[in-house]
Short mmCIF file of C-alpha atoms in Angstrom, two decimals:
data_model
loop_
_atom_site.label_atom_id
_atom_site.label_comp_id
_atom_site.label_asym_id
_atom_site.label_seq_id
_atom_site.Cartn_x
_atom_site.Cartn_y
_atom_site.Cartn_z
CA UNK A 331 10.25 -0.46 -1.77
CA UNK A 332 9.15 0.21 1.21
CA UNK A 333 11.05 2.90 2.03
CA UNK A 334 9.28 4.79 -1.19
CA UNK A 335 6.19 3.71 0.34
CA UNK A 336 7.02 4.67 3.63
CA UNK A 337 8.91 8.10 3.07
CA UNK A 338 6.07 8.95 0.69
CA UNK A 339 8.06 7.95 -2.59
CA UNK A 340 11.26 8.63 -0.61
CA UNK A 341 13.52 11.58 -2.12
CA UNK A 342 10.84 11.69 -5.45
CA UNK A 343 8.27 13.32 -3.14
CA UNK A 344 6.16 15.79 -4.72
CA UNK A 345 8.01 14.70 -7.99
CA UNK A 346 5.80 12.55 -8.37
CA UNK A 347 2.97 13.75 -10.76
CA UNK A 348 2.05 11.23 -13.41
CA UNK A 349 2.15 7.89 -14.17
CA UNK A 350 5.47 8.09 -16.11
CA UNK A 351 6.93 9.74 -13.05
CA UNK A 352 5.59 6.56 -10.80
CA UNK A 353 7.02 4.37 -13.50
CA UNK A 354 10.42 6.07 -13.89
CA UNK A 355 10.20 5.85 -9.38
CA UNK A 356 9.37 2.60 -9.17
CA UNK A 357 11.54 1.35 -12.15
CA UNK A 358 14.68 2.95 -10.63
CA UNK A 359 13.94 1.12 -6.89
CA UNK A 360 13.41 -2.25 -9.24
CA UNK A 361 17.25 -1.40 -11.06
CA UNK A 362 18.65 -1.34 -7.50
CA UNK A 363 17.83 -5.08 -6.83
CA UNK A 364 18.81 -6.36 -10.86
CA UNK A 365 20.82 -3.55 -12.90
CA UNK A 366 19.17 -5.37 -15.87
CA UNK A 367 15.28 -4.76 -14.87
CA UNK A 368 13.33 -2.93 -17.79
CA UNK A 369 9.57 -2.28 -17.60
CA UNK A 370 7.51 -4.97 -19.82
CA UNK A 371 4.12 -4.49 -20.02
CA UNK A 372 3.68 -7.74 -21.71
CA UNK A 373 4.72 -9.08 -17.90
CA UNK A 374 2.36 -6.03 -16.38
CA UNK A 375 -0.43 -7.59 -18.26
CA UNK A 376 0.23 -11.31 -17.14
CA UNK A 377 0.34 -10.26 -14.02
CA UNK A 378 -3.06 -8.06 -13.81
CA UNK A 379 -5.00 -10.94 -15.42
CA UNK A 380 -3.17 -13.56 -12.99
CA UNK A 381 -5.17 -15.88 -10.59
CA UNK A 382 -3.32 -15.58 -7.13
CA UNK A 383 -4.76 -18.21 -4.67
CA UNK A 384 -5.26 -15.60 -1.57
CA UNK A 385 -8.90 -14.56 -1.88
CA UNK A 386 -11.43 -16.90 -3.62
CA UNK A 387 -13.87 -13.24 -4.47
CA UNK A 388 -10.80 -11.30 -5.47
CA UNK A 389 -8.49 -13.73 -7.17
CA UNK A 390 -6.91 -11.34 -9.94
CA UNK A 391 -6.94 -7.59 -10.08
CA UNK A 392 -9.15 -7.53 -13.56
CA UNK A 393 -11.89 -9.26 -10.65
CA UNK A 394 -12.52 -5.83 -9.92
CA UNK A 395 -11.21 -4.15 -12.87
CA UNK A 396 -11.92 -5.54 -15.69
CA UNK A 397 -10.01 -7.50 -18.26
CA UNK A 398 -10.27 -3.95 -19.75
CA UNK A 399 -8.25 -1.43 -17.95
CA UNK A 400 -10.15 1.44 -19.88
CA UNK A 401 -13.49 0.55 -18.57
CA UNK A 402 -14.94 1.21 -15.09
CA UNK A 403 -14.83 -1.55 -12.70
CA UNK A 404 -17.12 -2.94 -9.53
CA UNK A 405 -15.74 -4.33 -6.22
CA UNK A 406 -16.91 -7.70 -5.80
CA UNK A 407 -17.17 -7.44 -1.93
CA UNK A 408 -19.37 -4.04 -1.85
CA UNK A 409 -20.50 -3.31 -5.54
CA UNK A 410 -19.03 0.02 -5.35
CA UNK A 411 -17.93 1.42 -8.51
CA UNK A 412 -14.30 1.45 -9.60
CA UNK A 413 -13.01 4.31 -11.99
CA UNK A 414 -11.20 3.23 -14.79
CA UNK A 415 -7.48 2.22 -14.35
CA UNK A 416 -5.53 2.92 -17.67
CA UNK A 417 -4.89 7.08 -17.43
CA UNK A 418 -6.22 7.74 -20.81
CA UNK A 419 -9.31 6.60 -19.49
CA UNK A 420 -9.05 8.44 -15.79
CA UNK A 421 -6.95 11.11 -16.13
CA UNK A 422 -6.68 10.97 -12.09
CA UNK A 423 -4.77 7.34 -11.71
CA UNK A 424 -1.58 7.51 -10.94
CA UNK A 425 -0.84 11.47 -10.02
CA UNK A 426 -0.97 11.33 -6.29
CA UNK A 427 1.53 10.00 -4.09
CA UNK A 428 -0.60 8.52 -1.13
CA UNK A 429 -3.22 7.29 -3.20
CA UNK A 430 -0.97 5.37 -4.97
CA UNK A 431 0.85 3.87 -1.89
CA UNK A 432 -2.45 3.63 -0.34
CA UNK A 433 -3.93 1.39 -3.14
CA UNK A 434 -0.58 -0.30 -4.48
CA UNK A 435 -0.46 -1.69 -0.87
CA UNK A 436 -4.62 -2.38 -0.46
CA UNK A 437 -4.61 -4.24 -3.61
CA UNK A 438 -1.39 -6.03 -3.26
CA UNK A 439 -1.93 -7.51 0.24
CA UNK A 440 -5.38 -8.32 -0.72
CA UNK A 441 -5.17 -9.89 -3.97
CA UNK A 442 -1.14 -11.15 -4.24
CA UNK A 443 -1.10 -11.66 -0.60
CA UNK A 444 1.77 -9.33 0.10
CA UNK A 445 3.59 -6.57 -1.42
CA UNK A 446 3.77 -5.83 -4.67
CA UNK A 447 7.49 -5.76 -5.70
CA UNK A 448 8.83 -2.37 -7.36
CA UNK A 449 9.58 -4.33 -10.64
CA UNK A 450 5.84 -5.79 -10.43
CA UNK A 451 4.68 -2.16 -9.95
CA UNK A 452 6.71 -0.74 -12.75
CA UNK A 453 5.73 -3.37 -14.91
CA UNK A 454 1.51 -3.03 -14.18
CA UNK A 455 2.05 0.95 -14.61
CA UNK A 456 4.27 0.17 -18.32
CA UNK A 457 1.08 -2.28 -19.15
CA UNK A 458 -1.67 0.63 -18.04
CA UNK A 459 0.15 3.14 -19.60
CA UNK A 460 0.13 0.94 -23.21
CA UNK A 461 -3.64 0.57 -22.90
#
């Protein structure tokens, strides 16, 4: 996973242009660690709503992004409006490798307290694609 991010998603490079492309890339990375891995939207939804003990003001993804990822969110600290996470509500989501790397890095470290695994990222995108 680190290699994917450090190298602009490794060999995928500019090929990553859709949410499905990112789902495929994260799934492939997760399968290198666990060949039986399959993305699970339910696991992704549980991860999205899970309360982590890292930050009292941002305990979960849904703290800023709301329980419904097709709705606009609001950053709990800055108050800035956040465009919907779900690609069907926001076609720009998961279309730019740099932005995907930036936001997964920032949000995972701030909310989860660590980098998210490739499996978590794949599950998360699978969840968002189904909402």
